[in-house]
Coordinates of N, CA and C in Angstrom, one line a residue:
X1086 N 140.2 73.6 72.5 CA 140.5 72.6 73.1 C 140.3 72.9 74.7
X1087 N 139.5 71.7 75.3 CA 139.1 71.7 76.7 C 140.4 71.3 77.4
X1088 N 140.7 71.9 78.7 CA 141.8 71.5 79.6 C 141.3 71.2 80.9
X1089 N 141.6 69.9 81.3 CA 141.1 69.3 82.6 C 142.2 69.2 83.4
X1090 N 143.3 70.3 83.4 CA 144.4 70.3 84.2 C 144.4 70.2 85.4
X1091 N 143.4 70.7 86.2 CA 143.1 70.8 87.5 C 142.2 70.1 87.9
X1092 N 141.4 69.4 87.0 CA 140.4 68.6 87.2 C 140.7 67.2 87.6
X1093 N 141.5 66.5 86.9 CA 141.8 65.2 87.0 C 142.8 64.8 88.2
X1094 N 142.4 64.2 89.2 CA 143.1 64.1 90.3 C 143.9 62.7 90.5
X1095 N 143.5 61.7 89.4 CA 144.0 60.4 89.8 C 143.4 59.7 88.4
X1096 N 144.3 58.5 88.2 CA 144.2 57.8 87.1 C 144.5 56.6 86.8
X1097 N 144.0 55.2 86.6 CA 144.5 54.1 86.7 C 143.8 53.3 85.4
X1098 N 144.7 52.4 84.8 CA 144.0 51.3 83.8 C 144.1 50.2 84.5
X1099 N 143.0 49.3 83.6 CA 142.7 48.0 84.0 C 142.8 47.2 83.0
X1100 N 143.2 46.3 82.9 CA 143.5 45.1 81.8 C 143.6 43.7 82.3
X1101 N 142.7 42.9 82.3 CA 142.4 41.5 82.9 C 143.6 40.6 81.9
X1102 N 144.2 40.0 82.7 CA 145.3 39.4 81.9 C 146.6 40.0 81.4
X1103 N 146.4 41.1 81.4 CA 147.7 42.3 81.0 C 148.1 42.3 79.6
X1104 N 147.2 41.6 78.6 CA 147.7 41.6 77.2 C 147.1 42.7 76.6
X1105 N 148.0 43.6 76.1 CA 147.3 44.8 75.2 C 147.7 44.5 73.6
X1106 N 146.7 44.8 72.7 CA 147.2 44.8 71.4 C 148.0 46.0 71.0
X1107 N 148.5 45.9 69.9 CA 149.2 46.9 69.3 C 148.6 48.2 68.9
X1108 N 147.0 48.1 69.1 CA 146.3 49.3 68.9 C 146.0 50.0 70.3
X1109 N 146.2 49.2 71.5 CA 146.1 50.0 72.6 C 147.0 50.6 73.5
X1110 N 146.9 51.8 73.5 CA 148.4 52.4 74.0 C 148.0 52.1 75.6
X1111 N 148.9 51.8 76.5 CA 148.9 51.5 77.9 C 148.9 53.0 78.5
X1112 N 147.8 53.5 78.5 CA 147.6 55.0 78.9 C 146.1 55.0 79.3
X1113 N 146.1 55.9 80.3 CA 144.5 56.3 80.7 C 143.9 57.3 79.9
X1114 N 144.8 57.9 78.8 CA 144.3 58.7 77.8 C 143.3 58.3 76.8
X1115 N 142.2 59.4 76.4 CA 141.1 58.9 75.9 C 141.6 59.1 74.4
X1116 N 141.5 57.8 73.5 CA 141.7 57.8 72.2 C 140.5 58.1 71.4
X1117 N 139.5 58.0 71.7 CA 138.2 58.3 70.8 C 137.3 59.3 71.1
X1118 N 137.7 60.2 72.0 CA 136.8 61.2 72.6 C 135.7 61.0 73.6
X1119 N 135.3 59.8 73.6 CA 134.0 59.5 74.7 C 134.4 59.9 76.2
X1120 N 135.5 59.4 76.5 CA 135.9 59.9 78.0 C 135.9 61.2 78.2
X1121 N 136.3 62.2 77.3 CA 136.5 63.5 77.4 C 135.3 64.0 77.4
X1122 N 134.2 63.5 76.5 CA 132.8 64.0 76.4 C 132.2 63.8 77.7
X1123 N 132.3 62.4 78.2 CA 131.6 62.1 79.5 C 132.2 63.0 80.6
X1124 N 133.4 63.3 80.7 CA 134.1 64.1 81.7 C 133.7 65.6 81.9
X1125 N 133.4 66.0 80.6 CA 132.9 67.5 80.3 C 131.7 67.6 80.8
X1126 N 130.8 66.8 80.7 CA 129.3 66.7 80.6 C 129.3 66.6 82.3
X1127 N 129.9 65.8 83.0 CA 129.8 65.7 84.4 C 130.5 66.8 85.1
X1128 N 131.6 67.5 84.6 CA 132.2 68.4 85.4 C 133.1 69.5 84.7
X1129 N 132.7 69.5 83.5 CA 133.5 70.6 82.8 C 133.3 72.1 83.2
X1130 N 134.4 72.7 83.0 CA 134.5 74.2 83.5 C 133.5 74.9 82.3
X1131 N 133.0 76.1 82.8 CA 132.0 77.0 81.8 C 133.0 77.4 80.7
X1132 N 132.6 77.2 79.3 CA 133.1 77.7 78.1 C 132.2 78.8 77.8
X1133 N 132.4 79.7 77.8 CA 131.7 81.0 77.2 C 131.2 81.4 75.8
X1134 N 132.2 80.5 74.9 CA 132.0 80.9 73.5 C 131.7 79.4 72.9
X1135 N 130.8 78.7 73.4 CA 130.4 77.5 72.8 C 129.1 77.8 71.7
X1136 N 129.0 76.8 70.6 CA 128.2 77.0 69.6 C 128.2 76.0 68.6
X1137 N 127.4 75.7 67.9 CA 127.5 74.6 66.9 C 127.5 75.4 65.5
X1138 N 128.6 75.4 65.0 CA 129.0 76.1 63.6 C 128.6 77.5 63.7
X1139 N 128.6 78.4 64.7 CA 128.3 79.6 65.1 C 126.7 79.8 65.4
X1140 N 126.1 78.7 65.5 CA 124.7 78.7 66.1 C 124.6 78.3 67.2
X1141 N 123.5 79.0 67.9 CA 123.3 78.5 69.2 C 124.2 79.0 70.4
X1142 N 124.7 80.2 70.0 CA 126.1 80.7 70.9 C 125.5 80.8 72.4
X1143 N 126.5 80.6 73.0 CA 126.2 80.7 74.6 C 127.4 80.1 75.5
X1144 N 127.1 79.6 77.0 CA 127.9 79.1 77.6 C 127.6 77.6 77.9
X1145 N 128.5 76.8 77.5 CA 128.3 75.1 77.9 C 129.1 75.1 79.3
X1146 N 128.6 73.9 79.9 CA 129.1 73.9 81.2 C 128.8 72.6 81.6
X1147 N 129.7 71.8 82.8 CA 129.2 70.6 83.1 C 128.4 70.6 84.2
X1148 N 127.8 69.5 84.5 CA 126.8 69.7 85.9 C 127.3 69.9 87.1
X1149 N 128.8 69.7 87.3 CA 129.3 70.1 88.6 C 130.4 70.6 88.4
X1150 N 130.6 72.0 88.0 CA 132.1 72.5 87.6 C 133.1 72.5 88.5
X1151 N 132.8 72.4 89.9 CA 133.8 72.6 90.9 C 134.3 70.8 91.3
X1152 N 133.6 70.1 90.6 CA 134.0 68.7 90.9 C 135.4 68.4 90.3
X1153 N 136.1 67.3 90.8 CA 137.4 66.8 90.4 C 136.8 65.4 89.6
X1154 N 137.9 64.8 89.0 CA 137.9 63.6 88.2 C 138.8 62.5 88.6
X1155 N 138.5 61.4 88.8 CA 139.5 60.4 88.9 C 139.2 59.2 87.8
X1156 N 139.8 59.0 87.1 CA 139.6 58.2 85.9 C 140.1 56.5 86.1
X1157 N 139.3 55.7 85.7 CA 139.3 54.4 86.0 C 139.0 53.7 84.6
X1158 N 140.1 53.7 83.7 CA 139.7 53.0 82.1 C 139.8 51.7 82.2
X1159 N 138.6 51.3 81.7 CA 138.4 49.6 81.8 C 138.2 49.0 80.5
X1160 N 137.8 50.3 79.2 CA 137.6 49.5 78.1 C 138.9 49.7 77.0
X1161 N 138.7 48.9 76.2 CA 140.1 48.7 75.1 C 139.5 48.5 73.9
X1162 N 140.2 48.2 72.8 CA 139.7 47.8 71.5 C 139.0 46.4 71.4
X1163 N 139.5 45.7 72.5 CA 138.9 44.1 72.4 C 137.8 44.1 73.5
X1164 N 137.1 45.3 74.2 CA 136.0 45.2 74.7 C 136.4 45.8 76.2
X1165 N 135.2 45.5 77.1 CA 135.5 45.9 78.7 C 135.2 44.7 79.5
X1166 N 136.4 44.2 80.2 CA 136.3 43.0 81.0 C 135.4 43.2 82.2
X1167 N 134.7 42.1 82.4 CA 133.7 42.2 83.7 C 134.6 42.5 84.9
X1168 N 135.6 41.6 85.0 CA 136.7 41.7 86.2 C 137.3 43.1 86.3
X1169 N 137.5 43.8 85.0 CA 138.1 45.2 85.2 C 137.1 46.2 85.6
X1170 N 135.8 46.0 85.2 CA 134.8 46.7 85.6 C 134.8 46.9 87.1
X1171 N 134.4 45.5 87.7 CA 134.4 45.5 89.0 C 135.7 45.9 89.7
X1172 N 136.7 45.6 89.4 CA 138.0 46.0 90.0 C 138.0 47.7 90.2
X1173 N 137.5 48.4 89.1 CA 137.4 49.8 89.2 C 136.4 50.2 89.8
X1174 N 135.3 49.7 90.3 CA 134.2 50.1 91.3 C 134.9 50.0 92.6
X1175 N 135.5 48.7 92.7 CA 136.1 48.7 94.1 C 137.3 49.8 94.3
X1176 N 138.0 49.9 93.8 CA 139.0 50.9 93.8 C 138.4 52.3 93.9
X1177 N 137.4 52.8 93.2 CA 136.9 54.0 93.2 C 136.0 54.1 94.6
X1178 N 135.4 53.2 95.1 CA 135.1 53.2 96.2 C 136.0 53.5 97.4
X1179 N 137.0 52.6 97.5 CA 138.0 52.6 98.5 C 138.8 54.0 98.2
X1180 N 138.9 54.5 97.0 CA 139.4 56.0 96.9 C 138.6 57.0 97.6
X1181 N 137.4 56.8 97.8 CA 136.3 57.8 98.5 C 135.8 58.6 97.6
X1182 N 135.5 58.2 96.2 CA 134.7 59.0 95.5 C 133.3 59.4 96.0
X1183 N 132.8 60.3 95.4 CA 131.2 60.7 95.7 C 130.5 60.4 94.9
X1184 N 130.8 60.1 93.5 CA 129.9 59.8 92.6 C 130.7 59.0 91.5
X1185 N 130.2 57.8 91.2 CA 130.8 57.2 90.0 C 129.9 57.2 88.9
X1186 N 130.6 57.7 87.7 CA 129.9 57.6 86.5 C 130.3 56.5 85.6
X1187 N 129.4 55.8 84.9 CA 129.7 54.8 84.1 C 129.0 55.0 82.9
X1188 N 129.7 55.3 81.8 CA 129.2 55.3 80.4 C 129.5 54.0 79.8
X1189 N 128.9 53.0 80.0 CA 129.1 51.6 79.3 C 127.6 51.2 79.1
X1190 N 127.5 50.6 78.1 CA 126.2 49.9 77.7 C 126.3 48.6 77.3
X1191 N 125.3 47.9 77.0 CA 125.3 46.6 76.4 C 124.1 45.7 76.7
X1192 N 124.3 44.7 76.5 CA 123.1 43.7 76.7 C 122.6 43.7 77.9
X1193 N 121.2 43.9 78.4 CA 121.0 43.5 79.7 C 120.0 42.5 79.6
X1194 N 120.0 41.3 80.5 CA 118.9 40.2 80.5 C 118.0 40.6 81.4
X1195 N 117.9 41.7 82.2 CA 117.1 42.1 83.4 C 117.5 41.2 84.7
X1196 N 118.5 40.3 84.8 CA 118.9 39.5 85.7 C 120.3 40.5 86.5
X1197 N 120.0 41.0 87.6 CA 120.7 41.9 88.2 C 121.9 41.0 88.9
X1198 N 121.6 39.7 89.1 CA 122.9 39.0 89.3 C 123.8 38.6 88.3
X1199 N 123.6 38.9 87.0 CA 124.5 38.6 86.1 C 125.2 39.9 85.4
X1200 N 124.5 41.0 85.7 CA 124.8 42.4 85.2 C 125.8 42.9 86.3
X1201 N 127.0 43.0 85.4 CA 128.3 43.3 86.2 C 128.1 45.0 86.5
X1202 N 127.7 45.5 85.9 CA 127.6 47.0 86.3 C 126.3 47.3 87.2
X1203 N 125.3 46.6 87.2 CA 124.3 46.5 88.5 C 125.0 45.9 89.7
X1204 N 125.9 45.0 89.5 CA 126.6 44.6 90.7 C 127.5 45.4 91.2
X1205 N 128.4 46.3 90.7 CA 129.2 47.2 90.9 C 128.5 48.3 91.3
X1206 N 127.4 48.8 91.0 CA 126.6 49.8 91.3 C 125.8 49.4 92.6
X1207 N 125.6 48.4 92.8 CA 124.8 47.9 94.0 C 126.1 48.0 95.4
X1208 N 127.2 47.7 95.1 CA 128.4 47.4 96.1 C 128.6 49.0 96.3
X1209 N 128.5 50.0 95.5 CA 128.9 51.3 95.5 C 127.7 51.7 96.4
X1210 N 126.4 51.6 96.1 CA 125.5 52.0 96.9 C 125.4 51.5 98.3
X1211 N 125.8 50.3 98.4 CA 126.1 49.8 100.0 C 127.1 50.5 100.7
X1212 N 128.0 51.1 100.0 CA 129.1 51.9 100.5 C 128.9 53.4 100.4
X1213 N 127.7 53.9 100.2 CA 127.4 55.4 100.3 C 127.8 56.1 99.0
X1214 N 128.1 55.6 98.0 CA 128.5 55.9 96.5 C 127.4 56.0 95.8
X1215 N 126.9 57.1 95.1 CA 125.9 57.0 93.9 C 126.5 56.7 92.8
X1216 N 125.9 56.0 91.8 CA 126.4 55.5 90.6 C 125.3 56.0 89.5
X1217 N 126.2 56.9 88.6 CA 125.1 57.4 87.5 C 125.3 56.7 86.3
X1218 N 124.5 55.9 85.6 CA 124.8 55.0 84.4 C 124.3 55.6 83.3
X1219 N 124.8 55.4 82.2 CA 124.2 55.8 80.7 C 123.1 54.7 80.4
X1220 N 122.0 55.2 79.8 CA 120.9 54.5 79.3 C 121.4 53.3 78.4
X1221 N 122.3 53.8 77.6 CA 122.8 52.9 76.5 C 122.5 53.5 75.0
X1222 N 122.5 52.8 73.7 CA 122.5 53.5 72.6 C 121.7 52.9 71.8
X1223 N 120.6 52.2 72.3 CA 119.6 51.4 71.4 C 118.4 52.2 71.2
X1224 N 117.9 53.3 71.8 CA 116.9 54.0 71.6 C 116.7 54.8 70.6
X1225 N 115.7 55.5 70.4 CA 114.5 55.7 71.2 C 113.6 54.7 70.7
X1226 N 113.3 53.5 71.6 CA 112.2 52.5 71.4 C 111.8 51.6 72.6
X1227 N 110.7 51.2 72.7 CA 110.6 50.5 74.0 C 111.6 49.3 74.4
X1228 N 111.8 49.3 75.7 CA 112.5 48.3 76.3 C 114.2 48.4 75.6
X1229 N 114.6 49.4 75.4 CA 115.9 49.9 74.9 C 116.9 50.2 75.8
X1230 N 116.5 50.1 77.1 CA 117.5 50.7 78.1 C 118.5 49.4 78.5
X1231 N 119.7 49.6 78.4 CA 120.6 48.6 78.8 C 121.2 48.5 80.4
X1232 N 120.7 49.7 81.0 CA 121.4 49.9 82.3 C 120.0 50.6 83.2
X1233 N 119.5 50.0 84.0 CA 118.4 50.3 84.9 C 118.1 50.0 86.3
X1234 N 119.3 49.6 86.8 CA 119.1 48.9 88.2 C 118.5 50.0 89.1
X1235 N 117.5 49.7 90.0 CA 117.0 50.6 90.8 C 117.8 51.5 91.9
X1236 N 119.0 50.9 92.3 CA 119.9 51.6 93.3 C 120.8 52.6 92.5
X1237 N 120.6 53.0 91.3 CA 121.5 53.8 90.4 C 120.6 54.9 89.6
X1238 N 121.1 55.9 89.0 CA 120.7 56.8 88.4 C 120.9 56.6 86.9
X1239 N 120.0 56.3 85.9 CA 120.0 56.3 84.7 C 119.9 57.4 84.1
X1240 N 120.7 57.7 82.9 CA 120.6 58.8 82.2 C 120.8 58.6 80.6
X1241 N 119.9 59.4 80.1 CA 119.9 59.3 78.6 C 119.9 60.5 77.9
X1242 N 120.5 60.5 76.7 CA 120.6 61.6 76.0 C 119.3 62.1 75.4
X1243 N 119.0 63.4 75.2 CA 117.8 63.8 74.4 C 118.1 65.0 73.4
X1244 N 117.1 65.4 73.0 CA 117.3 66.6 72.0 C 116.9 67.9 72.8
X1245 N 117.0 69.0 71.8 CA 116.5 70.3 72.3 C 115.4 70.8 71.5
X1246 N 114.8 71.7 72.0 CA 113.5 72.2 71.4 C 113.7 73.5 70.5
X1247 N 115.0 73.6 70.0 CA 115.3 75.0 69.3 C 115.6 74.5 68.2
X1248 N 115.2 75.5 67.0 CA 115.3 75.1 65.7 C 116.5 76.1 65.0
X1249 N 117.5 75.9 64.5 CA 118.6 76.8 63.8 C 118.2 76.9 62.4
X1250 N 118.2 78.3 62.0 CA 118.0 78.7 60.7 C 119.2 79.2 60.2
X1251 N 119.5 78.8 58.9 CA 120.6 79.1 58.1 C 120.3 79.2 56.6
X1252 N 121.4 79.8 55.7 CA 121.1 79.8 54.6 C 122.3 79.2 53.9
X1253 N 122.0 78.5 52.8 CA 122.9 77.4 52.0 C 122.8 77.7 50.7
X1254 N 123.9 78.2 50.1 CA 124.2 78.3 48.6 C 124.8 77.2 48.1
X1255 N 124.0 76.7 47.0 CA 124.4 75.7 46.1 C 125.5 76.1 45.0
X1256 N 126.2 75.2 44.4 CA 127.1 75.6 43.6 C 126.4 76.5 42.1
X1257 N 125.3 76.3 42.0 CA 124.5 77.0 40.8 C 123.9 78.7 41.5
X1258 N 124.5 78.7 42.5 CA 124.1 80.1 42.9 C 122.9 80.4 43.6
X1259 N 122.0 79.4 43.8 CA 120.5 79.2 44.1 C 120.8 79.1 45.7
X1260 N 120.1 80.0 46.7 CA 120.2 80.0 48.0 C 119.0 79.6 48.6
X1261 N 119.1 78.8 49.5 CA 117.9 78.3 50.3 C 118.1 78.4 51.7
X1262 N 117.0 78.7 52.3 CA 116.9 79.0 53.9 C 116.5 77.5 54.5
X1263 N 117.3 77.1 55.3 CA 117.2 75.8 55.7 C 117.1 75.9 57.3
X1264 N 116.1 74.9 57.7 CA 115.9 74.7 59.3 C 116.3 73.4 59.6
X1265 N 117.0 73.4 60.8 CA 117.5 72.1 61.2 C 117.5 71.9 62.8
X1266 N 117.2 70.9 63.4 CA 117.5 70.6 64.8 C 119.1 70.2 65.2
X1267 N 119.4 70.6 66.2 CA 120.7 70.2 66.9 C 120.5 68.9 67.8
X1268 N 121.2 67.8 67.3 CA 120.9 66.7 68.2 C 122.2 66.4 69.2
X1269 N 122.0 66.2 70.3 CA 123.4 66.0 71.0 C 124.0 64.5 70.6
X1270 N 125.4 64.6 70.8 CA 126.0 63.3 70.4 C 126.0 62.3 71.5

């Protein structure tokens, strides 16, 4: 288990209208692992015993291991409100963060005047704050990016060029050597 004990320096929830469903805990805590995954990618401490089922052993670390994290939770079981997203951008800027990472995707009609993430990122850029945004989850295919404003950095997942080899023994005691690629989540 990863510990962000000294990493998280602030946290706030946003909920337009204030109505929480029974499934939504009124907390900044990560309930599905996505926030923890994004935080560890951005600022996770080095973990020297990382592996995938014992394969590819090595050290895993975030991009900026000395960074601190302020959490601005805007998404709930019923979605992510535009008002909450913009309020979180405003608060992050006012709090003096250096970088805002937004791991939200969705439909983008290429009109930056209607794209709440592009609007928030533009406001951040005008205030000297870099915004790093997820590309979305619809690729890889043409025109599958959901976030691509020119004043932000868009980041997409990729694969690695390593092949893992292991042996699999079936119930009939026949053993096969299997090659597979590891794809990041």
